Structure formats: structure tokens, C-alpha cells
mmCIF file of C-alpha atoms and ligand atoms in Angstrom:
data_model
loop_
_atom_site.group_PDB
_atom_site.id
_atom_site.type_symbol
_atom_site.label_atom_id
_atom_site.label_comp_id
_atom_site.label_asym_id
_atom_site.label_seq_id
_atom_site.Cartn_x
_atom_site.Cartn_y
_atom_site.Cartn_z
ATOM 1 C CA MET A 1 14.811 109.663 135.945
ATOM 2 C CA LYS A 2 14.354 107.295 132.987
ATOM 3 C CA LYS A 3 12.588 108.998 130.112
ATOM 4 C CA ASN A 4 9.644 107.122 128.616
ATOM 5 C CA LYS A 5 10.042 106.152 125.002
ATOM 6 C CA ILE A 6 7.875 107.630 122.280
ATOM 7 C CA LEU A 7 5.287 105.042 121.248
ATOM 8 C CA VAL A 8 4.679 104.612 117.522
ATOM 9 C CA VAL A 9 1.908 102.146 116.693
ATOM 10 C CA GLY A 10 1.374 100.916 113.147
ATOM 11 C CA ASN A 11 -2.244 99.903 112.531
ATOM 12 C CA TRP A 12 -2.225 97.803 109.383
ATOM 13 C CA LYS A 13 -6.040 97.501 109.373
ATOM 14 C CA MET A 14 -7.103 94.823 106.822
ATOM 15 C CA ASN A 15 -3.768 94.966 104.973
ATOM 16 C CA PRO A 16 -1.697 93.661 103.241
ATOM 17 C CA GLU A 17 -3.588 91.101 101.180
ATOM 18 C CA ASN A 18 -1.410 88.059 101.925
ATOM 19 C CA VAL A 19 0.994 86.737 104.519
ATOM 20 C CA SER A 20 4.063 86.845 102.277
ATOM 21 C CA SER A 21 3.616 90.604 101.766
ATOM 22 C CA ALA A 22 3.086 90.983 105.517
ATOM 23 C CA LEU A 23 6.353 89.173 106.197
ATOM 24 C CA THR A 24 8.249 91.296 103.686
ATOM 25 C CA ILE A 25 6.978 94.577 105.108
ATOM 26 C CA PHE A 26 7.580 93.430 108.665
ATOM 27 C CA LYS A 27 11.172 92.307 108.000
ATOM 28 C CA ASP A 28 11.889 95.616 106.292
ATOM 29 C CA ILE A 29 10.407 97.544 109.215
ATOM 30 C CA LYS A 30 12.568 95.529 111.614
ATOM 31 C CA LYS A 31 15.661 96.678 109.709
ATOM 32 C CA GLU A 32 14.502 100.286 110.023
ATOM 33 C CA THR A 33 14.087 99.997 113.796
ATOM 34 C CA LYS A 34 17.582 98.712 114.616
ATOM 35 C CA ALA A 35 19.135 102.088 115.370
ATOM 36 C CA LEU A 36 16.190 103.530 117.323
ATOM 37 C CA LYS A 37 16.990 104.688 120.839
ATOM 38 C CA ASN A 38 13.977 106.621 122.082
ATOM 39 C CA THR A 39 11.104 104.971 120.253
ATOM 40 C CA GLN A 40 9.001 101.891 120.954
ATOM 41 C CA VAL A 41 7.433 100.497 117.793
ATOM 42 C CA VAL A 42 4.254 98.395 117.926
ATOM 43 C CA ILE A 43 2.866 96.764 114.784
ATOM 44 C CA CYS A 44 -0.771 95.632 114.751
ATOM 45 C CA PRO A 45 -1.372 93.372 111.744
ATOM 46 C CA PRO A 46 -4.529 91.340 111.027
ATOM 47 C CA TYR A 47 -4.872 88.480 113.594
ATOM 48 C CA VAL A 48 -4.034 85.716 111.136
ATOM 49 C CA TYR A 49 -0.553 87.107 110.468
ATOM 50 C CA LEU A 50 0.404 87.473 114.123
ATOM 51 C CA SER A 51 2.055 84.103 114.696
ATOM 52 C CA ASP A 52 4.093 84.226 111.463
ATOM 53 C CA LEU A 53 5.311 87.720 112.319
ATOM 54 C CA GLU A 54 6.015 86.684 115.898
ATOM 55 C CA LYS A 55 8.372 83.958 114.627
ATOM 56 C CA VAL A 56 10.293 86.506 112.555
ATOM 57 C CA ASN A 57 10.287 88.906 115.479
ATOM 58 C CA SER A 58 11.803 86.479 117.973
ATOM 59 C CA GLY A 59 14.208 85.129 115.352
ATOM 60 C CA LEU A 60 15.793 88.489 114.616
ATOM 61 C CA ALA A 61 17.650 89.756 117.650
ATOM 62 C CA SER A 62 17.864 93.343 118.908
ATOM 63 C CA SER A 63 14.185 93.801 118.331
ATOM 64 C CA ALA A 64 12.617 97.164 118.966
ATOM 65 C CA VAL A 65 9.252 95.920 117.683
ATOM 66 C CA ILE A 66 6.324 94.579 119.701
ATOM 67 C CA LEU A 67 3.284 93.015 118.063
ATOM 68 C CA GLY A 68 -0.275 93.957 118.881
ATOM 69 C CA ALA A 69 -3.827 93.140 117.807
ATOM 70 C CA GLN A 70 -6.517 95.379 116.345
ATOM 71 C CA ASP A 71 -9.404 94.146 118.478
ATOM 72 C CA MET A 72 -10.543 91.323 120.799
ATOM 73 C CA PHE A 73 -13.706 90.002 122.469
ATOM 74 C CA TRP A 74 -14.393 90.369 126.191
ATOM 75 C CA GLU A 75 -15.273 86.742 127.070
ATOM 76 C CA LYS A 76 -12.597 84.109 127.742
ATOM 77 C CA SER A 77 -14.086 81.405 125.491
ATOM 78 C CA GLY A 78 -17.431 80.070 124.353
ATOM 79 C CA SER A 79 -20.005 80.273 121.592
ATOM 80 C CA TYR A 80 -18.910 83.537 119.985
ATOM 81 C CA THR A 81 -18.365 82.721 116.333
ATOM 82 C CA GLY A 82 -15.616 84.721 114.723
ATOM 83 C CA GLU A 83 -14.359 86.273 117.963
ATOM 84 C CA ILE A 84 -10.940 86.062 119.632
ATOM 85 C CA SER A 85 -10.302 86.452 123.361
ATOM 86 C CA GLY A 86 -7.671 88.510 125.137
ATOM 87 C CA GLY A 87 -6.196 85.313 126.573
ATOM 88 C CA MET A 88 -5.654 83.997 123.039
ATOM 89 C CA LEU A 89 -3.693 87.173 122.349
ATOM 90 C CA SER A 90 -1.779 87.449 125.563
ATOM 91 C CA GLY A 91 1.499 86.631 123.862
ATOM 92 C CA GLU A 92 0.963 90.003 122.210
ATOM 93 C CA GLY A 93 1.660 93.087 124.266
ATOM 94 C CA TYR A 94 -0.904 95.535 122.947
ATOM 95 C CA VAL A 95 -4.450 95.624 121.651
ATOM 96 C CA ILE A 96 -6.214 98.482 119.861
ATOM 97 C CA LEU A 97 -9.788 98.866 121.132
ATOM 98 C CA GLY A 98 -12.636 101.083 119.992
ATOM 99 C CA HIS A 99 -11.081 102.157 116.700
ATOM 100 C CA SER A 100 -13.435 104.481 114.854
ATOM 101 C CA GLU A 101 -13.685 102.003 111.981
ATOM 102 C CA ARG A 102 -15.099 99.428 114.424
ATOM 103 C CA ARG A 103 -17.346 102.022 116.038
ATOM 104 C CA GLU A 104 -18.663 102.810 112.530
ATOM 105 C CA LEU A 105 -19.641 99.119 112.275
ATOM 106 C CA GLY A 106 -21.756 99.482 115.396
ATOM 107 C CA GLU A 107 -19.381 99.082 118.338
ATOM 108 C CA THR A 108 -20.671 101.175 121.234
ATOM 109 C CA ASP A 109 -18.825 102.714 124.201
ATOM 110 C CA GLU A 110 -20.375 100.004 126.404
ATOM 111 C CA VAL A 111 -18.948 97.237 124.226
ATOM 112 C CA VAL A 112 -15.562 98.978 124.178
ATOM 113 C CA ALA A 113 -15.636 99.257 127.991
ATOM 114 C CA LYS A 114 -16.190 95.490 128.367
ATOM 115 C CA LYS A 115 -13.255 94.846 126.064
ATOM 116 C CA VAL A 116 -11.015 97.325 127.907
ATOM 117 C CA SER A 117 -11.807 95.667 131.221
ATOM 118 C CA SER A 118 -11.148 92.183 129.856
ATOM 119 C CA ALA A 119 -7.881 93.219 128.133
ATOM 120 C CA SER A 120 -6.617 94.856 131.328
ATOM 121 C CA LYS A 121 -7.365 91.733 133.371
ATOM 122 C CA VAL A 122 -5.290 89.505 131.069
ATOM 123 C CA GLY A 123 -2.412 91.997 131.169
ATOM 124 C CA LEU A 124 -2.685 93.473 127.684
ATOM 125 C CA LYS A 125 -1.932 97.133 127.149
ATOM 126 C CA THR A 126 -4.955 98.829 125.612
ATOM 127 C CA ILE A 127 -4.682 101.489 122.945
ATOM 128 C CA LEU A 128 -8.110 103.020 123.503
ATOM 129 C CA CYS A 129 -9.260 105.025 120.488
ATOM 130 C CA ILE A 130 -11.464 108.069 120.796
ATOM 131 C CA GLY A 131 -12.250 110.898 118.404
ATOM 132 C CA GLU A 132 -14.995 113.155 117.170
ATOM 133 C CA LYS A 133 -16.560 113.012 113.696
ATOM 134 C CA GLU A 134 -16.422 116.739 113.218
ATOM 135 C CA ARG A 135 -15.507 119.925 115.057
ATOM 136 C CA ASP A 136 -18.061 122.625 115.700
ATOM 137 C CA LEU A 137 -17.588 126.188 116.875
ATOM 138 C CA HIS A 138 -19.536 125.730 120.103
ATOM 139 C CA GLY A 139 -17.304 123.030 121.559
ATOM 140 C CA ASP A 140 -19.926 120.251 121.354
ATOM 141 C CA TYR A 141 -17.152 117.935 120.233
ATOM 142 C CA LEU A 142 -15.556 118.342 123.664
ATOM 143 C CA HIS A 143 -18.727 117.039 125.332
ATOM 144 C CA PHE A 144 -18.704 114.174 122.891
ATOM 145 C CA LEU A 145 -15.059 113.332 123.642
ATOM 146 C CA ARG A 146 -15.637 113.563 127.353
ATOM 147 C CA GLY A 147 -18.547 111.110 127.123
ATOM 148 C CA GLN A 148 -16.549 108.762 124.950
ATOM 149 C CA ILE A 149 -13.640 108.680 127.414
ATOM 150 C CA ILE A 150 -15.851 108.187 130.467
ATOM 151 C CA ASN A 151 -18.078 105.532 128.886
ATOM 152 C CA SER A 152 -15.323 103.617 127.090
ATOM 153 C CA LEU A 153 -13.326 103.289 130.300
ATOM 154 C CA GLY A 154 -16.496 102.231 132.118
ATOM 155 C CA LYS A 155 -15.737 101.531 135.741
ATOM 156 C CA LEU A 156 -12.160 100.487 135.070
ATOM 157 C CA PRO A 157 -10.328 100.429 138.417
ATOM 158 C CA LYS A 158 -7.561 102.980 138.798
ATOM 159 C CA ARG A 159 -4.874 100.316 139.151
ATOM 160 C CA PHE A 160 -5.401 99.325 135.495
ATOM 161 C CA LEU A 161 -4.681 102.834 134.194
ATOM 162 C CA THR A 162 -1.009 101.854 133.907
ATOM 163 C CA LYS A 163 -2.144 99.647 131.023
ATOM 164 C CA ILE A 164 -4.095 102.313 129.150
ATOM 165 C CA ILE A 165 -2.918 104.480 126.272
ATOM 166 C CA ILE A 166 -5.426 106.941 124.850
ATOM 167 C CA ALA A 167 -5.259 107.262 121.074
ATOM 168 C CA TYR A 168 -6.928 110.435 119.931
ATOM 169 C CA GLU A 169 -7.974 110.022 116.304
ATOM 170 C CA PRO A 170 -10.405 112.660 115.014
ATOM 171 C CA LEU A 171 -12.377 110.933 112.261
ATOM 172 C CA TRP A 172 -12.123 113.930 109.954
ATOM 173 C CA ALA A 173 -8.327 113.588 109.909
ATOM 174 C CA ILE A 174 -8.090 109.840 109.160
ATOM 175 C CA GLY A 175 -7.101 108.671 105.678
ATOM 176 C CA LYS A 176 -6.530 112.190 104.363
ATOM 177 C CA GLY A 177 -3.682 114.161 102.848
ATOM 178 C CA GLU A 178 -0.853 115.535 104.966
ATOM 179 C CA GLU A 179 -2.312 119.054 105.002
ATOM 180 C CA GLU A 180 -5.580 117.772 106.505
ATOM 181 C CA ALA A 181 -3.881 116.155 109.495
ATOM 182 C CA MET A 182 -4.513 117.948 112.760
ATOM 183 C CA LYS A 183 -2.290 120.910 113.551
ATOM 184 C CA PRO A 184 0.152 120.300 116.412
ATOM 185 C CA GLY A 185 -1.302 123.201 118.442
ATOM 186 C CA ASP A 186 -4.762 121.628 118.274
ATOM 187 C CA ILE A 187 -3.329 118.237 119.206
ATOM 188 C CA TYR A 188 -1.756 119.863 122.253
ATOM 189 C CA GLU A 189 -5.040 121.476 123.292
ATOM 190 C CA THR A 190 -6.972 118.238 122.912
ATOM 191 C CA SER A 191 -4.409 116.225 124.836
ATOM 192 C CA ILE A 192 -4.752 118.647 127.749
ATOM 193 C CA PHE A 193 -8.518 118.217 127.569
ATOM 194 C CA ILE A 194 -8.152 114.410 127.669
ATOM 195 C CA LYS A 195 -5.923 114.672 130.759
ATOM 196 C CA LYS A 196 -8.511 116.951 132.352
ATOM 197 C CA VAL A 197 -11.239 114.344 131.824
ATOM 198 C CA LEU A 198 -8.988 111.604 133.219
ATOM 199 C CA THR A 199 -8.338 113.799 136.260
ATOM 200 C CA GLU A 200 -12.091 114.180 136.688
ATOM 201 C CA ILE A 201 -12.656 110.395 136.625
ATOM 202 C CA TYR A 202 -9.550 109.349 138.569
ATOM 203 C CA ASP A 203 -7.084 111.946 139.847
ATOM 204 C CA GLN A 204 -4.346 114.191 138.524
ATOM 205 C CA LYS A 205 -1.528 111.952 139.664
ATOM 206 C CA VAL A 206 -2.717 109.033 137.604
ATOM 207 C CA ALA A 207 -4.000 111.194 134.707
ATOM 208 C CA ILE A 208 -0.580 112.613 133.936
ATOM 209 C CA THR A 209 0.899 109.125 133.618
ATOM 210 C CA VAL A 210 -1.503 107.981 130.870
ATOM 211 C CA PRO A 211 0.191 108.324 127.469
ATOM 212 C CA ILE A 212 -1.774 110.224 124.835
ATOM 213 C CA ILE A 213 -1.017 109.412 121.220
ATOM 214 C CA TYR A 214 -2.406 110.981 118.049
ATOM 215 C CA GLY A 215 -3.585 109.310 114.831
ATOM 216 C CA GLY A 216 -4.903 110.645 111.519
ATOM 217 C CA SER A 217 -2.816 111.188 108.376
ATOM 218 C CA VAL A 218 0.504 111.005 110.181
ATOM 219 C CA ASN A 219 3.490 110.662 107.867
ATOM 220 C CA HIS A 220 7.265 111.096 107.831
ATOM 221 C CA ASN A 221 6.927 114.840 107.188
ATOM 222 C CA ASN A 222 4.538 115.814 109.969
ATOM 223 C CA ALA A 223 5.274 113.206 112.668
ATOM 224 C CA ARG A 224 8.146 114.951 114.448
ATOM 225 C CA GLU A 225 6.388 118.295 114.789
ATOM 226 C CA MET A 226 3.273 116.583 116.138
ATOM 227 C CA ILE A 227 5.319 114.993 118.904
ATOM 228 C CA ILE A 228 7.290 118.143 119.762
ATOM 229 C CA SER A 229 4.660 120.873 119.483
ATOM 230 C CA GLY A 230 1.702 118.592 120.159
ATOM 231 C CA GLN A 231 3.468 117.420 123.322
ATOM 232 C CA ILE A 232 2.089 113.919 122.991
ATOM 233 C CA GLN A 233 3.684 110.606 123.844
ATOM 234 C CA GLY A 234 3.319 108.896 120.501
ATOM 235 C CA LEU A 235 1.482 108.300 117.243
ATOM 236 C CA LEU A 236 -0.991 105.838 115.759
ATOM 237 C CA VAL A 237 -0.134 105.434 112.100
ATOM 238 C CA GLY A 238 -2.270 103.825 109.387
ATOM 239 C CA ARG A 239 -1.188 103.880 105.749
ATOM 240 C CA GLU A 240 2.397 104.991 106.275
ATOM 241 C CA SER A 241 3.088 101.947 108.500
ATOM 242 C CA LEU A 242 2.599 99.675 105.478
ATOM 243 C CA ASN A 243 5.451 101.314 103.610
ATOM 244 C CA ALA A 244 8.639 100.227 105.385
ATOM 245 C CA ARG A 245 10.840 102.874 103.794
ATOM 246 C CA LYS A 246 8.570 105.813 104.627
ATOM 247 C CA PHE A 247 7.709 104.375 108.032
ATOM 248 C CA GLY A 248 11.425 103.998 108.712
ATOM 249 C CA GLU A 249 11.871 107.663 107.813
ATOM 250 C CA LEU A 250 9.034 108.596 110.172
ATOM 251 C CA LEU A 251 10.627 106.585 112.985
ATOM 252 C CA LYS A 252 14.036 108.212 112.490
ATOM 253 C CA ASN A 253 12.470 111.667 112.513
ATOM 254 C CA VAL A 254 10.571 110.926 115.708
ATOM 255 C CA ASP A 255 13.495 109.212 117.432
HETATM 256 P P1 13P B 1 -4.069 106.985 108.465
HETATM 257 O O1 13P B 1 -2.720 107.166 109.118
HETATM 258 O O2 13P B 1 -3.999 106.149 107.223
HETATM 259 O O3 13P B 1 -4.801 108.271 108.298
HETATM 260 O O4 13P B 1 -4.958 106.086 109.483
HETATM 261 C C1 13P B 1 -5.074 106.502 110.780
HETATM 262 C C2 13P B 1 -5.679 105.413 111.583
HETATM 263 O O5 13P B 1 -6.863 105.182 111.536
HETATM 264 C C3 13P B 1 -4.775 104.612 112.432
HETATM 265 O O6 13P B 1 -5.489 103.841 113.342
#
């Protein structure tokens, strides 16, 4: 049986500040990915850099990198100033939806669900972000996560689950130091919980096929252990994906 590759997604957020820096980082990352055997790398830069990076990507052969977007709107076209549709992105393979930084700006589960449905219909793979703000001793965060998964998927038909990746990013672990990242044992526990919720909504057969990835202060030191002991299928990386040398180190360690 063919083993699935580990998925490592770099979320550049609103960085770097100009296209020439984006090109430099991207070219350097491409060099770092040449020898990878077991890892699929996805880079999600700001929209406006996508076509320039795509040119570099197709120009340099033996590419292990796929480009993705950080968000999209659910309608195909129309009077939606500032928005971008899934169809406009469909050259790109992946789209991050429901990132906590967008949810902080007011994006609700219902909005995320419309986007997930629209992305799935145009054939994009969705990296659906979920995560609690804080952990409590009574397990309320589990109820919160459960609600977020159910409501963000909305009524997404089962056949589209092949296009869904769940990115678990606890807000308290994002943008922190290495020691504040989640412990692999806790990642493992949460990933089992996510599969349990997916089983509840769909069924076990489909739930076990949905990749679960973790994000929040992942770096070249902790990445490998998170994959092995956390038993997850990949990582969603913020800051470290903007440093080609360190990101390259992370990729080698994971691979
Ligand atoms: P950091 O890796 O910088 O903590 O960011 C995580 C994140 O939000 C990725 O989407």
C-alpha cells in the first residue's frame, strides 16, 4: 500500500513585505525541498504573490512544492469588493479556511462552512482550521471544538471529505516560544477526539481518512516529535516557513 506523504503547510500570513522578498524565500525553499521523499510541502503566500511564485514553481523542475491561498469567498463572482473566489484560485491546489486570525476578525463557523462548501465544489483542497482559545480543567474546550468542527463543515456531503484536511491550531499555542507549543501527547489525544467527532458526523471509514495536521509554534526542533508521537499527518507552520534555512531543516527532520 502506498504511504501518504506528510503534509507541511507554510502559512506566510501577511508576509513578507514585498514580492522580491517573497521570490527569494520561495526559491530558497524550493532548493530545500529537492531531496524530500516523504513530505508534501504547500506554501500559502498572500494572494498577490501567487502568480509570481507560480511562475518560479513551474519553471524549476522536480518541484515538491504546491501553492495555496489563505482564504477565499464563497460566491463565484459579483459585487463583493475585495473578495476573491475559489474559481479564481483553482490553479492553486489548497486553501486555508477559518484560520483563527480570520475568526478573530469576525468570521463565524457559518461563514467558514459556506467557504468550505464552495472550495470543495471547485476542487480545492481545504485546510480547515479549528482550535480553542484556552484549555479548562472541565473539558469545555472539547465541546467548543466539537461545535466548531460540526458547524464549520456545515452540511458538507461525505464525498467531499477527500478534499478536507483538519488543521488543529490551539490559539494559546500560536506565535509563542518553542516550549509553549503543544506537547505531542496532547496533540495525539486531540487528534483522536477530532476523528471521533468526524465519525459522529459521517462514519468511521471516512473519518480515518481525513488528515489531521497541527499548528502553533512548530519549528525545526519540535516538528519531528510532533509527527511521530502526536501521530498526526502533518503540520501548519507560521513564522518558521518564512525562514528558508530553518524551514528546510524542519522539512528534513520531518521527512
Ligand atoms: P506560528 O507557527 O508562527 O506559531 O503560527 C502558527 C499559525 O498560525 C499557522 O497558521
